[in-house]
Every structure is written in structure tokens, then in C-alpha cells.
Amino acid sequence: MNKGHLIIISGPSGVGKGTVIKRLMQRHERLRFSVSATTRQMRPGEVDGVNYYFVTKERFEQMIANDELLEHACYVQNYYGTPEAPLDAMLEQGYDVLVEVEVQGALQIRKRRPEALLIFIAAPSFAELERRLRGRGDTAEDKMQKRLQTARWEYDMAAQYDYIVINDTVDAVTDEILAILTAESCRASNRMQFLKEANEHALSPDVGAAETH
Amino acid sequence: MNKGHLIIISGPSGVGKGTVIKRLMQRHERLRFSVSATTRQMRPGEVDGVNYYFVTKERFEQMIANDELLEHACYVQNYYGTPEAPLDAMLEQGYDVLVEVEVQGALQIRKRRPEALLIFIAAPSFAELERRLRGRGDTAEDKMQKRLQTARWEYDMAAQYDYIVINDTVDAVTDEILAILTAESCRASNRMQFLKEANEHALSPDVGAAETH
């Protein structure tokens, strides 16, 4: 069985990552979502191992020290990170594994795992991104300006991703991501086993006949 | 408008390239087929500029001397080659352009045009390729052995292609090639204009307002 793809998805706040990922999970049977570890408090309705692995600060710092994380970061005095072992277990079983992570985390992962596919979800235009953010109607103007500033920086960094998909409609962008996964499976570097087997057969045309002696 | 993709397709004799290309042309509106130049005699029913550009030996050798060909080769004392100018005109108009060519020609094109997408069509197995070749029933055993030997060499070279698609069914392999084209359009390197425009808008939020003064 071929190993799955490690897929890293980022995009600015408001671009609709959550909706796209939900649709992807519905349309791609062998896709699994990587569960992050965090030191923040569990909230009502959250389940350990589903929403996050909820761990203590001591355990998290031990994971850092043991090099158990693909990437990690600190927000509002809490740690967040991507444990490597469960993700590798899924890849080995042939599942594609999706990690949703901020730009800095994505670039950390790229260094550690050069085979990772970095996909950036952009809005059709910056004006549309601003419209979507304002449409939520729940954010003060200073926070809004901060988000837009972060988004500008993220767009700058997007040039370092492998792929940029544009979230015009959820179905169109999901089609694009699924096409990327199909194309990556067709890369010659992922077909070496196929070529090896084809050539072994081709170079020993008499093996089958010899076995009947 | 974005320039189109230059798509190079090769595959062993008998793998079904013609059928796949026909289906691709039906399913992809903005795909054009590159017409080769040749010095061989026009056959009944063939049309100059459609099946081939039929040219004299002198004209062909002038094209070689003028560096007008993406690749060329000689078979059975006739020249065959891919004229570059008409192909570039189509790419500039945003068409994807498909060149069907032998492995050696494909690798010539890769050197000259590193952006070309090299796609190799393989049979599901070597046994299946042999079955398809024999199924034609029109080839003497010594010619058959020669074709299989060529196919073995072509499979060896396929590792140098960008993508290897497996012709299990015509529709499945056509889906794969279309996915490759979609994915290539999403490559960050093909989105630089999009990012530039997004950032220009983002960095001058007052331009629109100023224009109304």
C-alpha cells in the first residue's frame, strides 16, 4: 500500500477553512484530520482526543523536549502543537492526513517534512476577504484592522506554499484540493514501485514458464 | 490571462495513447493538439496542417538550422519534428497544448522547456501491455519482441517524467490527466499575479476612496 499524503492547510481568518475542510472530509473517504495537542482548558462539549489532546503544561514541554511535535506555537499563554506519532501511524496505513495550521507552523513542518503538501486557501480577492470578515459582525474595528494586517502578511508568505487554491465556492475549491491529491499520487516519484514491478516482470519473461517445470 | 500548459504525452506502443488523447480533447475545451512537421509523403485523406505540416527535406533541414523545432527525429528515412512557433502562439492565447511524442523527443523538449509537463501513460501491468499488443493480431513475432523491448526501455525512462498515469480505463486515466492540469494551475508559482494583485489592493486601502474626490 502507498503511504498517504501529509497535507498542510492554512489560510487567513475568515476565508472559510473550516467549511472547506468539512466538505473535504465528506468527499474523501481516506482523509483523516490531525488532532492538535494543547494546554488550554477543555471547554463544555469538547472531547479529549477529538477536538484536541488536552495535556498539562509539563507534558507539553516534555513533548517539545522529546521532539514529539511536528510544530508548536504559543497563543494567549497556551501551547498548541501537532503530535507526530499519531499522524505517522495514519500515513503508514495509507490515509491522507490533513493538518490545519497557521503559516508559521506550516513553514516549520515543511522544514521537518519536505514531502508535506502545503496548500494555502485564499479568498477570491482581498476586498472579498474583508467583506467576509466584516460580515461576521462580531469584531471591533481595531481587531478587524489587526486581522487584515495579519492576512496581508499571510498572503506574502503564501508564495512559499506548494499550492494556492481560491475559495470562490466551497465545491470548486474542494475540487481543486482533490485534484491536487490525485495529481500528487501520479507523480513519477510516487510510481517507482509500480515501475519496478513492471520492469521485473518485463525482464524475466520466462519466470512463469520455468515455475511449471 | 494565464499562459496555457505545455503538455508532453508519451507511452509505449499499444497502451492506448490515441484513445486517451481523443477523450481528453473532448473533455477539455481549451486544449489544442500540436501538429508535427514531417518530410514523409502525404497519404490519401490526410490534410496539410491538420495531420501534419508536410514539408520538403530542404525546408525541414532549414527548420533545424533555424532552431524552429522543439524536438525532431528521423524514422525510416523521414524527418518528424515539433514546430515551436505555432505552439507558442496557442500557449500565449491561454490554450493548453498537447504534444504526443516518443520518449527521446520528450526529453529533448524538457531540456529546452523546463516548464513542460511530461506525462507518461503506462499500462496497468506489462502483461496487460503485451496482451493489448498481441490483441491487435497484425504483427509478426520478431516485430512483437522488438516492440516489447522498446516498451521496457520506455518504462525505464518513465522515471524521468513528471507524472505517470495508468491506463486502466480511458475515463479514469483522463480524469487523472485533467486533475494534473488543475493541480498545476494551482501551483503557487502560477499564482504570483493573483498574490501581487491581492497585495496591491491590500496595501493601498484608500485608493478607491481617493478616486471619488
Coordinates of C-alpha atoms in Angstrom, one line a residue:
Chain A
M1 CA 0.0 0.0 0.0
N2 CA 1.2 3.5 -0.7
K3 CA 1.7 5.9 2.2
G4 CA -0.7 8.7 2.4
H5 CA -0.1 12.4 1.8
L6 CA 0.7 14.8 4.6
I7 CA -1.5 17.8 3.7
I8 CA -1.0 21.1 5.5
I9 CA -3.7 23.7 5.1
S10 CA -3.5 27.4 6.0
G11 CA -5.4 30.5 5.1
P12 CA -6.4 33.9 6.6
S13 CA -9.1 34.2 9.2
G14 CA -12.5 34.5 7.5
V15 CA -11.5 32.6 4.3
G16 CA -13.7 29.6 5.2
K17 CA -11.1 27.0 6.1
G18 CA -13.5 25.1 8.4
T19 CA -16.2 24.8 5.8
V20 CA -13.8 23.6 3.1
I21 CA -12.2 21.0 5.4
K22 CA -15.6 19.7 6.4
R23 CA -16.5 19.3 2.7
L24 CA -13.2 17.6 2.0
M25 CA -13.7 15.1 4.8
Q26 CA -17.1 14.3 3.4
R27 CA -15.8 13.8 -0.2
H28 CA -12.5 12.0 0.6
E29 CA -13.0 8.7 2.5
R30 CA -9.4 8.1 3.2
L31 CA -8.7 11.5 4.7
R32 CA -8.0 11.9 8.4
F33 CA -7.8 15.1 10.4
S34 CA -4.7 15.6 12.6
V35 CA -5.7 16.3 16.2
S36 CA -3.6 19.0 17.9
A37 CA -2.3 18.9 21.5
T38 CA -3.0 22.0 23.7
T39 CA -2.5 23.1 27.2
R40 CA -5.7 25.3 27.2
Q41 CA -8.7 24.3 29.3
M42 CA -11.2 21.9 27.8
R43 CA -14.5 23.7 27.0
P44 CA -18.0 22.3 27.5
G45 CA -18.8 19.9 24.7
E46 CA -15.2 19.3 23.7
V47 CA -13.8 15.7 23.8
D48 CA -10.2 14.8 24.6
G49 CA -8.6 13.2 21.6
V50 CA -11.3 14.5 19.2
N51 CA -11.1 18.3 19.4
Y52 CA -7.7 18.4 21.0
Y53 CA -5.4 16.2 23.1
F54 CA -5.7 18.2 26.3
V55 CA -2.4 18.0 28.2
T56 CA -0.7 19.7 31.1
K57 CA 2.0 22.4 30.6
E58 CA 4.6 19.9 31.9
R59 CA 3.6 17.2 29.5
F60 CA 3.6 19.7 26.6
E61 CA 7.1 20.9 27.5
Q62 CA 8.2 17.2 27.7
M63 CA 6.8 16.7 24.2
I64 CA 8.9 19.6 23.0
A65 CA 12.0 18.3 24.7
N66 CA 11.4 14.8 23.3
D67 CA 10.9 16.2 19.8
E68 CA 7.5 14.6 19.6
L69 CA 5.9 17.6 17.7
L70 CA 5.8 18.5 14.1
E71 CA 5.4 22.1 15.0
H72 CA 4.2 24.1 18.0
A73 CA 3.4 27.6 19.0
C74 CA 2.2 29.6 21.9
Y75 CA -1.0 31.8 21.8
V76 CA -2.5 33.7 24.7
Q77 CA -0.3 31.8 27.2
N78 CA -1.3 28.4 25.9
Y79 CA 0.7 25.9 23.9
Y80 CA -0.7 24.3 20.7
G81 CA 1.2 21.7 18.7
T82 CA 0.9 18.8 16.2
P83 CA 2.0 15.4 17.6
E84 CA 4.0 13.5 15.1
A85 CA 3.4 9.8 16.1
P86 CA -0.4 9.5 15.6
L87 CA -0.1 11.3 12.3
D88 CA 2.7 8.9 11.1
A89 CA 0.6 5.9 12.1
M90 CA -2.3 7.1 9.9
L91 CA 0.1 7.9 7.0
E92 CA 1.6 4.4 7.2
Q93 CA -1.9 2.9 7.0
G94 CA -2.4 4.8 3.7
Y95 CA -4.6 7.6 5.0
D96 CA -4.1 11.1 3.7
V97 CA -3.6 13.3 6.8
L98 CA -4.7 16.9 7.0
V99 CA -3.2 19.4 9.4
E100 CA -4.8 22.8 9.7
V101 CA -2.2 25.2 11.0
E102 CA -1.0 28.8 10.9
V103 CA 1.6 30.0 8.4
Q104 CA 4.5 29.8 10.8
G105 CA 3.6 26.3 11.8
A106 CA 3.2 25.2 8.2
L107 CA 6.7 26.5 7.4
Q108 CA 8.1 24.7 10.5
I109 CA 6.5 21.5 9.2
R110 CA 8.0 22.0 5.7
K111 CA 11.5 22.1 7.1
R112 CA 11.0 18.9 9.1
R113 CA 8.9 17.0 6.4
P114 CA 9.9 18.3 2.9
E115 CA 7.4 15.9 1.4
A116 CA 4.4 17.7 3.0
L117 CA 2.0 19.4 0.6
L118 CA 1.5 23.0 1.7
I119 CA -1.9 24.3 0.5
F120 CA -2.9 27.9 1.1
I121 CA -6.6 28.8 0.8
A122 CA -7.0 32.4 -0.4
A123 CA -10.2 34.5 -0.9
P124 CA -11.1 35.5 -4.5
S125 CA -9.9 39.0 -3.6
F126 CA -8.7 40.9 -0.6
A127 CA -11.9 43.0 -0.7
E128 CA -13.9 39.8 -0.5
L129 CA -11.9 38.6 2.4
E130 CA -12.6 41.9 4.2
R131 CA -16.3 41.6 3.3
R132 CA -16.4 38.1 4.8
L133 CA -14.6 39.2 8.0
R134 CA -16.9 42.2 8.4
G135 CA -20.0 40.0 7.6
R136 CA -19.4 38.2 10.8
G137 CA -20.3 41.4 12.6
D138 CA -18.7 40.4 15.9
T139 CA -15.4 42.2 15.8
A140 CA -14.3 45.7 16.9
E141 CA -12.6 47.9 14.3
D142 CA -9.1 47.7 16.0
K143 CA -9.3 43.8 16.0
M144 CA -10.6 43.9 12.4
Q145 CA -7.5 46.0 11.3
K146 CA -5.2 43.6 13.1
R147 CA -6.8 40.6 11.3
L148 CA -6.4 42.3 7.9
Q149 CA -2.8 43.2 8.7
T150 CA -2.2 39.5 9.6
A151 CA -3.9 38.4 6.4
R152 CA -1.6 40.7 4.3
W153 CA 1.4 39.1 5.9
E154 CA -0.1 35.6 5.3
Y155 CA -0.6 36.4 1.6
D156 CA 3.0 37.4 1.4
M157 CA 4.1 34.1 2.9
A158 CA 1.7 32.1 0.6
A159 CA 4.3 32.3 -2.2
Q160 CA 6.3 29.7 -0.2
Y161 CA 3.4 27.2 -0.3
D162 CA 3.2 24.5 -2.9
Y163 CA -0.3 25.3 -4.0
I164 CA -2.7 28.2 -3.6
V165 CA -6.4 27.5 -4.0
I166 CA -9.0 30.2 -4.3
N167 CA -12.2 29.8 -2.2
D168 CA -14.7 31.1 -4.7
T169 CA -17.2 28.4 -3.9
V170 CA -16.8 25.6 -1.4
D171 CA -17.3 22.9 -4.1
A172 CA -14.9 24.5 -6.6
V173 CA -12.1 24.8 -4.0
T174 CA -12.7 21.3 -2.8
D175 CA -12.5 20.0 -6.4
E176 CA -9.1 21.8 -6.7
I177 CA -7.7 20.2 -3.5
L178 CA -8.9 16.7 -4.5
A179 CA -7.3 17.3 -8.0
I180 CA -4.0 18.2 -6.2
L181 CA -4.1 14.9 -4.2
T182 CA -4.9 12.9 -7.4
A183 CA -2.0 14.7 -9.3
E184 CA 0.4 14.1 -6.4
S185 CA -0.4 10.4 -6.5
C186 CA 0.5 10.4 -10.2
R187 CA 3.9 11.9 -9.6
A188 CA 6.7 9.7 -11.1
S189 CA 8.4 9.8 -7.7
N190 CA 5.3 8.1 -6.2
R191 CA 5.2 5.4 -9.0
M192 CA 8.7 3.9 -8.5
Q193 CA 7.3 0.7 -7.0
F194 CA 4.9 0.4 -10.0
L195 CA 7.8 0.8 -12.5
K196 CA 10.0 -1.6 -10.5
E197 CA 7.3 -4.3 -10.6
A198 CA 6.5 -3.7 -14.3
N199 CA 10.2 -4.0 -15.2
E200 CA 10.8 -7.1 -13.1
H201 CA 8.0 -8.8 -14.9
A202 CA 9.2 -7.5 -18.3
L203 CA 12.8 -8.5 -17.7
S204 CA 12.1 -12.1 -16.7
P205 CA 9.5 -13.3 -19.2
D206 CA 10.4 -16.9 -18.6
V207 CA 9.9 -17.0 -14.8
G208 CA 6.3 -18.1 -15.2
A209 CA 7.1 -20.8 -17.6
A210 CA 10.1 -22.0 -15.5
E211 CA 7.8 -22.4 -12.5
T212 CA 5.7 -25.0 -14.3
H213 CA 8.7 -27.4 -14.7
Chain B
M1 CA -4.9 35.8 -19.0
N2 CA -2.7 33.0 -17.8
K3 CA -0.5 31.2 -20.4
G4 CA -1.5 27.6 -21.1
H5 CA 0.4 24.5 -20.1
L6 CA 2.7 22.7 -22.5
I7 CA 1.8 19.0 -22.0
I8 CA 4.0 16.3 -23.4
I9 CA 2.5 12.8 -23.6
S10 CA 4.4 9.6 -24.3
G11 CA 3.7 5.9 -23.7
P12 CA 4.5 2.5 -25.2
S13 CA 3.0 1.3 -28.5
G14 CA -0.3 -0.4 -27.7
V15 CA -1.0 1.5 -24.4
G16 CA -3.9 3.4 -26.0
K17 CA -2.5 6.9 -26.3
G18 CA -4.7 7.8 -29.3
T19 CA -7.9 6.9 -27.5
V20 CA -6.9 8.8 -24.3
I21 CA -5.9 11.9 -26.3
K22 CA -9.2 11.9 -28.2
R23 CA -11.2 11.7 -24.9
L24 CA -9.0 14.5 -23.4
M25 CA -9.8 16.7 -26.4
Q26 CA -13.5 16.0 -25.9
R27 CA -13.4 16.8 -22.2
H28 CA -11.1 19.8 -22.2
E29 CA -12.3 22.8 -24.3
R30 CA -9.1 24.8 -24.1
L31 CA -6.8 22.0 -25.2
R32 CA -5.1 22.1 -28.5
F33 CA -3.1 19.4 -30.2
S34 CA 0.3 20.3 -31.6
V35 CA 0.7 19.4 -35.3
S36 CA 4.1 17.9 -36.2
A37 CA 6.1 18.7 -39.3
T38 CA 7.3 15.7 -41.5
T39 CA 9.0 15.1 -44.7
R40 CA 7.1 11.9 -45.4
Q41 CA 4.6 11.7 -48.3
M42 CA 1.0 12.8 -47.6
R43 CA -1.3 9.8 -47.6
P44 CA -4.9 9.8 -49.1
G45 CA -7.3 11.5 -46.7
E46 CA -4.6 13.4 -44.8
V47 CA -4.7 17.2 -44.7
D48 CA -1.7 19.5 -44.6
G49 CA -1.7 21.5 -41.3
V50 CA -4.2 19.0 -39.7
N51 CA -2.5 15.6 -39.7
Y52 CA 1.0 17.1 -40.3
Y53 CA 2.7 20.0 -41.8
F54 CA 4.0 18.3 -44.9
V55 CA 7.3 19.9 -45.9
T56 CA 10.3 19.1 -48.1
K57 CA 13.6 17.7 -46.8
E58 CA 15.2 21.1 -47.6
R59 CA 12.6 23.0 -45.7
F60 CA 12.9 20.6 -42.7
E61 CA 16.7 20.9 -42.6
Q62 CA 16.3 24.7 -42.7
M63 CA 13.9 24.5 -39.7
I64 CA 16.6 22.5 -37.9
A65 CA 19.2 25.1 -38.8
N66 CA 17.0 28.0 -37.8
D67 CA 16.2 26.3 -34.4
E68 CA 12.5 26.3 -35.2
L69 CA 11.8 22.9 -33.7
L70 CA 11.2 21.9 -30.1
E71 CA 12.5 18.4 -31.0
H72 CA 13.0 16.3 -34.1
A73 CA 13.9 12.8 -35.0
C74 CA 14.3 10.6 -38.1
Y75 CA 12.4 7.4 -38.7
V76 CA 12.6 5.2 -41.8
Q77 CA 14.4 8.0 -43.7
N78 CA 11.8 10.6 -42.9
Y79 CA 12.1 13.6 -40.5
Y80 CA 9.4 14.3 -37.9
G81 CA 9.5 17.3 -35.6
T82 CA 7.5 19.8 -33.4
P83 CA 7.5 23.4 -34.7
E84 CA 7.8 25.8 -31.8
A85 CA 6.1 29.0 -33.2
P86 CA 2.5 27.7 -33.7
L87 CA 2.6 26.0 -30.3
D88 CA 3.8 29.2 -28.5
A89 CA 1.1 31.2 -30.3
M90 CA -1.5 28.8 -28.8
L91 CA 0.0 28.9 -25.3
E92 CA 0.1 32.7 -25.4
Q93 CA -3.7 32.7 -26.1
G94 CA -4.2 30.6 -22.9
Y95 CA -4.7 27.3 -24.6
D96 CA -3.1 24.1 -23.1
V97 CA -1.1 22.5 -25.8
L98 CA -0.6 18.7 -26.1
V99 CA 2.4 17.2 -27.9
E100 CA 2.4 13.4 -28.4
V101 CA 6.0 12.3 -28.8
E102 CA 8.4 9.5 -28.3
V103 CA 10.5 9.3 -25.1
Q104 CA 13.6 10.8 -26.7
G105 CA 11.7 13.7 -28.1
A106 CA 10.0 14.3 -24.7
L107 CA 13.4 14.5 -23.0
Q108 CA 14.7 16.9 -25.7
I109 CA 11.7 19.1 -25.0
R110 CA 12.3 19.0 -21.3
K111 CA 15.8 20.4 -21.8
R112 CA 14.6 23.3 -23.9
R113 CA 11.4 24.0 -22.0
P114 CA 11.8 23.1 -18.3
E115 CA 8.2 24.2 -17.6
A116 CA 6.8 21.4 -19.9
L117 CA 4.7 18.8 -18.1
L118 CA 5.9 15.3 -19.0
I119 CA 3.2 12.7 -18.6
F120 CA 3.9 9.0 -19.3
I121 CA 0.9 6.7 -20.0
A122 CA 1.6 3.2 -18.7
A123 CA -0.5 0.1 -19.0
P124 CA -1.8 -1.4 -15.7
S125 CA 0.9 -4.1 -16.0
F126 CA 3.5 -5.2 -18.5
A127 CA 1.5 -8.5 -19.1
E128 CA -1.6 -6.3 -20.0
L129 CA 0.5 -4.2 -22.4
E130 CA 1.7 -7.4 -24.1
R131 CA -1.9 -8.7 -24.2
R132 CA -3.1 -5.4 -25.8
L133 CA -0.2 -5.5 -28.4
R134 CA -1.0 -9.2 -29.3
G135 CA -4.7 -8.4 -29.4
R136 CA -4.1 -6.3 -32.5
G137 CA -3.1 -9.5 -34.2
D138 CA -1.3 -7.8 -37.0
T139 CA 2.3 -8.1 -36.0
A140 CA 4.9 -10.8 -36.6
E141 CA 6.6 -12.3 -33.6
D142 CA 10.0 -10.6 -34.3
K143 CA 8.3 -7.2 -34.5
M144 CA 6.4 -8.0 -31.4
Q145 CA 9.6 -8.8 -29.5
K146 CA 11.1 -5.5 -30.7
R147 CA 8.1 -3.5 -29.5
L148 CA 8.2 -5.2 -26.1
Q149 CA 11.9 -4.4 -25.9
T150 CA 11.3 -0.8 -26.8
A151 CA 8.5 -0.7 -24.2
R152 CA 10.9 -2.0 -21.5
W153 CA 13.3 0.8 -22.3
E154 CA 10.5 3.4 -22.3
Y155 CA 9.4 2.2 -18.8
D156 CA 12.9 2.7 -17.6
M157 CA 12.9 6.3 -18.9
A158 CA 9.5 7.0 -17.5
A159 CA 11.1 7.7 -14.1
Q160 CA 12.3 11.0 -15.6
Y161 CA 8.8 12.1 -16.4
D162 CA 6.8 14.4 -14.0
Y163 CA 3.8 12.2 -13.9
I164 CA 3.0 8.6 -14.7
V165 CA -0.7 7.8 -15.3
I166 CA -2.0 4.3 -15.6
N167 CA -4.4 3.5 -18.4
D168 CA -6.8 1.1 -16.6
T169 CA -9.9 2.7 -18.2
V170 CA -9.9 5.6 -20.6
D171 CA -12.1 7.6 -18.3
A172 CA -10.0 7.0 -15.2
V173 CA -6.8 8.0 -16.9
T174 CA -8.5 11.1 -18.5
D175 CA -9.7 12.1 -15.0
E176 CA -6.1 11.8 -13.8
I177 CA -4.6 13.9 -16.6
L178 CA -7.3 16.6 -16.0
A179 CA -6.6 16.6 -12.3
I180 CA -2.9 17.1 -13.1
L181 CA -3.7 20.2 -15.2
T182 CA -6.0 21.6 -12.4
A183 CA -3.3 21.0 -9.8
E184 CA -0.6 22.6 -12.0
S185 CA -2.8 25.7 -12.3
C186 CA -3.0 25.9 -8.5
R187 CA 0.8 25.8 -8.1
A188 CA 2.0 28.8 -6.1
S189 CA 4.4 29.7 -9.0
N190 CA 1.3 30.1 -11.2
R191 CA -0.5 32.3 -8.7
M192 CA 2.1 35.1 -8.4
Q193 CA 0.0 37.6 -10.4
F194 CA -3.0 36.8 -8.1
L195 CA -1.0 37.4 -5.0
K196 CA 0.5 40.6 -6.4
E197 CA -2.9 42.0 -7.2
A198 CA -4.3 40.9 -3.8
N199 CA -1.4 42.6 -2.0
E200 CA -1.6 45.8 -4.1
H201 CA -5.2 46.1 -3.1
A202 CA -4.5 45.3 0.5
L203 CA -1.6 47.8 0.8
S204 CA -3.5 50.7 -0.7
P205 CA -6.9 50.6 1.0
D206 CA -7.6 54.2 0.3
V207 CA -7.1 54.2 -3.5
G208 CA -10.7 53.5 -4.2
A209 CA -11.9 56.3 -1.8
A210 CA -9.3 58.8 -3.2
E211 CA -10.6 58.3 -6.7
T212 CA -14.1 59.6 -5.8
H213 CA -12.7 63.0 -4.8

